[in-house]
mmCIF file of C-alpha atoms in Angstrom:
data_model
loop_
_atom_site.group_PDB
_atom_site.id
_atom_site.type_symbol
_atom_site.label_atom_id
_atom_site.label_comp_id
_atom_site.label_asym_id
_atom_site.label_seq_id
_atom_site.Cartn_x
_atom_site.Cartn_y
_atom_site.Cartn_z
ATOM 1 C CA MET A 28 103.326 79.140 126.863
ATOM 2 C CA ALA A 29 102.505 75.619 126.449
ATOM 3 C CA GLU A 30 104.641 74.463 123.407
ATOM 4 C CA ARG A 31 102.810 72.104 121.005
ATOM 5 C CA ARG A 32 103.364 68.313 121.158
ATOM 6 C CA ASP A 33 105.969 67.032 119.082
ATOM 7 C CA SER A 34 103.968 63.861 118.059
ATOM 8 C CA GLY A 35 101.593 65.073 115.418
ATOM 9 C CA GLN A 36 98.668 64.228 116.867
ATOM 10 C CA GLY A 37 96.948 67.595 116.413
ATOM 11 C CA PHE A 38 95.760 67.084 120.458
ATOM 12 C CA TRP A 39 96.884 68.474 124.089
ATOM 13 C CA GLY A 40 94.728 65.495 125.542
ATOM 14 C CA ARG A 41 93.261 67.834 128.424
ATOM 15 C CA ILE A 42 90.493 70.228 128.742
ATOM 16 C CA LEU A 43 89.601 73.516 131.370
ATOM 17 C CA ARG A 44 86.881 72.872 133.474
ATOM 18 C CA VAL A 45 85.781 76.088 135.237
ATOM 19 C CA ASP A 46 82.567 76.540 137.730
ATOM 20 C CA LEU A 47 81.123 79.849 137.523
ATOM 21 C CA SER A 48 79.122 79.117 141.015
ATOM 22 C CA THR A 49 82.289 77.855 142.976
ATOM 23 C CA GLY A 50 84.954 79.891 141.553
ATOM 24 C CA GLU A 51 86.831 76.135 140.807
ATOM 25 C CA ILE A 52 89.225 76.270 137.865
ATOM 26 C CA ARG A 53 90.990 72.781 136.796
ATOM 27 C CA THR A 54 92.367 70.385 133.965
ATOM 28 C CA GLU A 55 91.276 67.695 133.177
ATOM 29 C CA THR A 56 93.112 64.606 131.136
ATOM 30 C CA VAL A 57 90.926 63.622 127.577
ATOM 31 C CA ALA A 58 92.498 59.839 126.768
ATOM 32 C CA SER A 59 93.891 59.548 123.159
ATOM 33 C CA GLU A 60 90.854 57.562 122.599
ATOM 34 C CA VAL A 61 88.484 60.236 122.507
ATOM 35 C CA TYR A 62 90.220 61.966 120.150
ATOM 36 C CA GLU A 63 90.258 58.947 118.135
ATOM 37 C CA THR A 64 86.555 58.172 118.388
ATOM 38 C CA TYR A 65 85.116 61.210 118.387
ATOM 39 C CA LEU A 66 86.596 63.080 115.964
ATOM 40 C CA GLY A 67 87.218 67.269 115.899
ATOM 41 C CA GLY A 68 86.329 69.469 118.001
ATOM 42 C CA VAL A 69 82.451 69.190 117.911
ATOM 43 C CA GLY A 70 83.203 65.329 118.760
ATOM 44 C CA LEU A 71 85.139 66.380 121.917
ATOM 45 C CA GLY A 72 82.357 69.101 122.765
ATOM 46 C CA ALA A 73 79.717 66.170 122.536
ATOM 47 C CA LYS A 74 81.353 63.724 124.770
ATOM 48 C CA VAL A 75 82.495 65.807 127.362
ATOM 49 C CA LEU A 76 78.451 67.008 127.805
ATOM 50 C CA TRP A 77 77.273 63.456 127.189
ATOM 51 C CA ASP A 78 79.523 62.329 130.356
ATOM 52 C CA ASN A 79 78.599 65.460 132.273
ATOM 53 C CA MET A 80 74.734 66.893 132.561
ATOM 54 C CA ALA A 81 71.895 64.834 133.562
ATOM 55 C CA PRO A 82 69.287 64.592 131.073
ATOM 56 C CA GLY A 83 66.542 67.430 131.581
ATOM 57 C CA VAL A 84 69.017 69.716 132.499
ATOM 58 C CA ASP A 85 67.861 73.377 132.352
ATOM 59 C CA PRO A 86 69.224 75.207 129.095
ATOM 60 C CA LEU A 87 69.407 78.191 130.990
ATOM 61 C CA GLY A 88 70.576 76.745 134.617
ATOM 62 C CA PRO A 89 73.500 76.533 136.220
ATOM 63 C CA ASP A 90 74.028 72.603 135.298
ATOM 64 C CA ASN A 91 74.298 73.406 131.639
ATOM 65 C CA LEU A 92 77.896 73.089 130.194
ATOM 66 C CA LEU A 93 78.837 75.607 127.597
ATOM 67 C CA GLY A 94 81.963 74.185 125.540
ATOM 68 C CA PHE A 95 84.440 76.061 123.692
ATOM 69 C CA VAL A 96 86.169 73.600 121.459
ATOM 70 C CA ALA A 97 89.153 73.224 118.826
ATOM 71 C CA GLY A 98 89.954 70.362 116.629
ATOM 72 C CA ALA A 99 93.011 68.613 115.637
ATOM 73 C CA LEU A 100 93.951 70.814 113.031
ATOM 74 C CA VAL A 101 93.437 74.050 114.536
ATOM 75 C CA ASP A 102 96.656 76.149 114.813
ATOM 76 C CA ALA A 103 98.146 73.623 112.635
ATOM 77 C CA GLY A 104 99.345 75.635 109.602
ATOM 78 C CA THR A 105 96.362 74.095 107.796
ATOM 79 C CA LEU A 106 94.246 75.818 105.755
ATOM 80 C CA PHE A 107 91.043 77.092 106.767
ATOM 81 C CA SER A 108 91.617 75.345 109.868
ATOM 82 C CA GLY A 109 91.126 77.894 112.375
ATOM 83 C CA ARG A 110 87.581 77.124 113.172
ATOM 84 C CA PHE A 111 86.237 77.035 116.970
ATOM 85 C CA MET A 112 82.815 75.182 117.509
ATOM 86 C CA VAL A 113 80.719 76.222 120.841
ATOM 87 C CA VAL A 114 78.312 73.724 121.867
ATOM 88 C CA GLY A 115 75.977 73.386 125.140
ATOM 89 C CA LYS A 116 72.479 72.352 125.495
ATOM 90 C CA SER A 117 70.721 74.739 123.318
ATOM 91 C CA PRO A 118 68.196 77.361 124.899
ATOM 92 C CA VAL A 119 66.211 77.383 121.372
ATOM 93 C CA THR A 120 65.347 73.929 120.955
ATOM 94 C CA GLY A 121 66.302 71.839 124.205
ATOM 95 C CA GLY A 122 68.137 69.940 122.442
ATOM 96 C CA TRP A 123 72.106 69.225 121.463
ATOM 97 C CA GLY A 124 73.353 73.398 120.310
ATOM 98 C CA ASP A 125 76.088 73.647 118.246
ATOM 99 C CA SER A 126 77.638 77.069 116.614
ATOM 100 C CA ASN A 127 81.050 77.429 114.802
ATOM 101 C CA CYS A 128 82.861 80.452 114.093
ATOM 102 C CA GLY A 129 86.285 81.581 112.599
ATOM 103 C CA GLY A 130 88.898 84.026 113.721
ATOM 104 C CA SER A 131 91.944 83.876 115.826
ATOM 105 C CA PHE A 132 89.756 82.732 119.135
ATOM 106 C CA GLY A 133 90.499 78.828 117.970
ATOM 107 C CA PRO A 134 94.357 78.934 116.969
ATOM 108 C CA VAL A 135 94.593 81.117 120.797
ATOM 109 C CA LEU A 136 92.670 78.943 122.775
ATOM 110 C CA LYS A 137 94.549 75.858 121.583
ATOM 111 C CA ARG A 138 98.058 78.215 122.394
ATOM 112 C CA CYS A 139 96.788 77.744 125.818
ATOM 113 C CA GLY A 140 97.664 74.552 126.226
ATOM 114 C CA VAL A 141 93.988 72.951 126.025
ATOM 115 C CA ASP A 142 91.576 71.437 123.547
ATOM 116 C CA GLY A 143 88.180 72.646 125.094
ATOM 117 C CA LEU A 144 87.101 75.292 127.476
ATOM 118 C CA PHE A 145 83.860 74.125 129.497
ATOM 119 C CA VAL A 146 82.041 76.854 131.830
ATOM 120 C CA GLN A 147 79.224 75.503 134.416
ATOM 121 C CA GLY A 148 77.444 77.301 136.828
ATOM 122 C CA ALA A 149 76.588 80.631 137.834
ATOM 123 C CA ALA A 150 78.253 83.396 139.250
ATOM 124 C CA ASP A 151 76.701 86.498 141.506
ATOM 125 C CA ARG A 152 77.945 89.165 139.876
ATOM 126 C CA PRO A 153 79.577 89.846 135.959
ATOM 127 C CA VAL A 154 82.656 87.736 135.445
ATOM 128 C CA TYR A 155 84.877 86.925 132.297
ATOM 129 C CA LEU A 156 87.564 84.286 131.970
ATOM 130 C CA TYR A 157 91.024 85.275 131.698
ATOM 131 C CA LEU A 158 93.417 82.648 129.957
ATOM 132 C CA ASP A 159 96.917 83.278 130.038
ATOM 133 C CA HIS A 160 99.036 80.061 128.656
ATOM 134 C CA ASP A 161 98.688 78.124 131.609
ATOM 135 C CA LYS A 162 97.139 80.720 133.712
ATOM 136 C CA ALA A 163 93.198 80.986 134.492
ATOM 137 C CA GLU A 164 91.420 83.205 136.209
ATOM 138 C CA ILE A 165 87.661 84.372 137.078
ATOM 139 C CA LEU A 166 87.588 88.499 136.789
ATOM 140 C CA ASP A 167 85.436 91.148 137.389
ATOM 141 C CA ALA A 168 83.635 92.386 134.874
ATOM 142 C CA ALA A 169 80.931 94.786 135.592
ATOM 143 C CA PRO A 170 83.033 97.966 134.072
ATOM 144 C CA PHE A 171 82.308 96.134 130.576
ATOM 145 C CA TRP A 172 78.524 94.975 131.682
ATOM 146 C CA GLY A 173 75.970 96.404 129.202
ATOM 147 C CA MET A 174 78.612 97.711 126.489
ATOM 148 C CA ASP A 175 78.275 96.727 122.677
ATOM 149 C CA ALA A 176 80.111 93.415 122.048
ATOM 150 C CA ILE A 177 83.104 94.514 119.821
ATOM 151 C CA GLU A 178 83.680 98.222 122.255
ATOM 152 C CA ALA A 179 83.649 95.506 125.611
ATOM 153 C CA GLU A 180 86.273 93.432 123.289
ATOM 154 C CA LYS A 181 88.203 96.866 122.461
ATOM 155 C CA ARG A 182 87.922 97.550 125.836
ATOM 156 C CA LEU A 183 89.723 94.164 126.998
ATOM 157 C CA ARG A 184 92.134 94.610 124.177
ATOM 158 C CA ASP A 185 93.291 97.572 126.632
ATOM 159 C CA ILE A 186 93.334 96.112 129.333
ATOM 160 C CA HIS A 187 94.890 92.433 127.962
ATOM 161 C CA GLY A 188 97.089 94.060 125.580
ATOM 162 C CA ASN A 189 96.377 93.976 121.869
ATOM 163 C CA ARG A 190 97.688 90.281 121.213
ATOM 164 C CA ALA A 191 94.260 89.011 123.655
ATOM 165 C CA GLU A 192 91.597 87.112 122.112
ATOM 166 C CA VAL A 193 88.287 87.558 122.794
ATOM 167 C CA ALA A 194 84.810 86.322 122.839
ATOM 168 C CA VAL A 195 82.217 88.207 124.457
ATOM 169 C CA ILE A 196 78.745 88.672 124.432
ATOM 170 C CA GLY A 197 76.667 92.102 124.031
ATOM 171 C CA PRO A 198 73.840 93.676 125.549
ATOM 172 C CA ALA A 199 71.112 91.154 124.128
ATOM 173 C CA GLY A 200 72.948 88.055 125.589
ATOM 174 C CA GLU A 201 73.050 89.939 129.186
ATOM 175 C CA LYS A 202 69.488 90.259 128.690
ATOM 176 C CA ARG A 203 68.954 86.437 127.382
ATOM 177 C CA CYS A 204 67.994 86.974 124.235
ATOM 178 C CA LEU A 205 67.881 83.901 122.222
ATOM 179 C CA PHE A 206 69.177 84.779 118.722
ATOM 180 C CA ALA A 207 72.082 86.844 119.682
ATOM 181 C CA GLY A 208 75.821 85.537 119.200
ATOM 182 C CA ILE A 209 79.185 85.143 120.795
ATOM 183 C CA SER A 210 81.378 88.078 119.013
ATOM 184 C CA ASN A 211 85.194 87.314 118.377
ATOM 185 C CA ASP A 212 87.512 89.400 116.541
ATOM 186 C CA GLY A 213 85.547 92.270 115.780
ATOM 187 C CA GLY A 214 82.479 90.982 114.964
ATOM 188 C CA ARG A 215 82.501 87.254 113.837
ATOM 189 C CA TYR A 216 79.816 85.775 115.709
ATOM 190 C CA ALA A 217 79.293 82.139 117.464
ATOM 191 C CA GLY A 218 75.416 82.957 116.459
ATOM 192 C CA ARG A 219 73.689 79.812 115.972
ATOM 193 C CA SER A 220 71.360 77.889 119.005
ATOM 194 C CA GLY A 221 71.578 80.585 121.350
ATOM 195 C CA LEU A 222 74.694 79.767 122.873
ATOM 196 C CA GLU A 223 75.678 82.802 124.458
ATOM 197 C CA ILE A 224 73.003 82.561 127.503
ATOM 198 C CA GLY A 225 73.441 78.519 127.982
#
């Protein structure tokens, strides 16, 4: 497991990038100036999207980025600081999209040693990303396809352990319903902007 930085800065200085089209997973370093200039998880998300998406990207296409980002205070022991942001180009508006959510997913993402996770591309079959501290892999999601989001979360915890944190879409997101959401912690939702299908 990655250890917290002793500097007290509240960030790791790295993000995880996943391309579902190629299967590539890589870690990128983020300069400390980015954290000073673009505050919070939403600031980091906006910077990464701005730098990595061309104008006119189709929000439902493989070039849209979907980011899960956690701010500097997440998992720092501060009250009311466990929320994470989901960011991307909104399929609902065609502009900026963000949604935030509470629960344990944000702190556990930070414990994996990254400040954000950014996914792009399109897999040719249902898949999910599994993070275990410093290990990341793309796994087959076919057994969970079509399940209610909360049931899929329970099944994934059966496989990966009760301490696993899960963010998952359900049938509405799979069918690209614009008002579906991303569920975690048994029913907490990042439910704004249509980002579950982005």
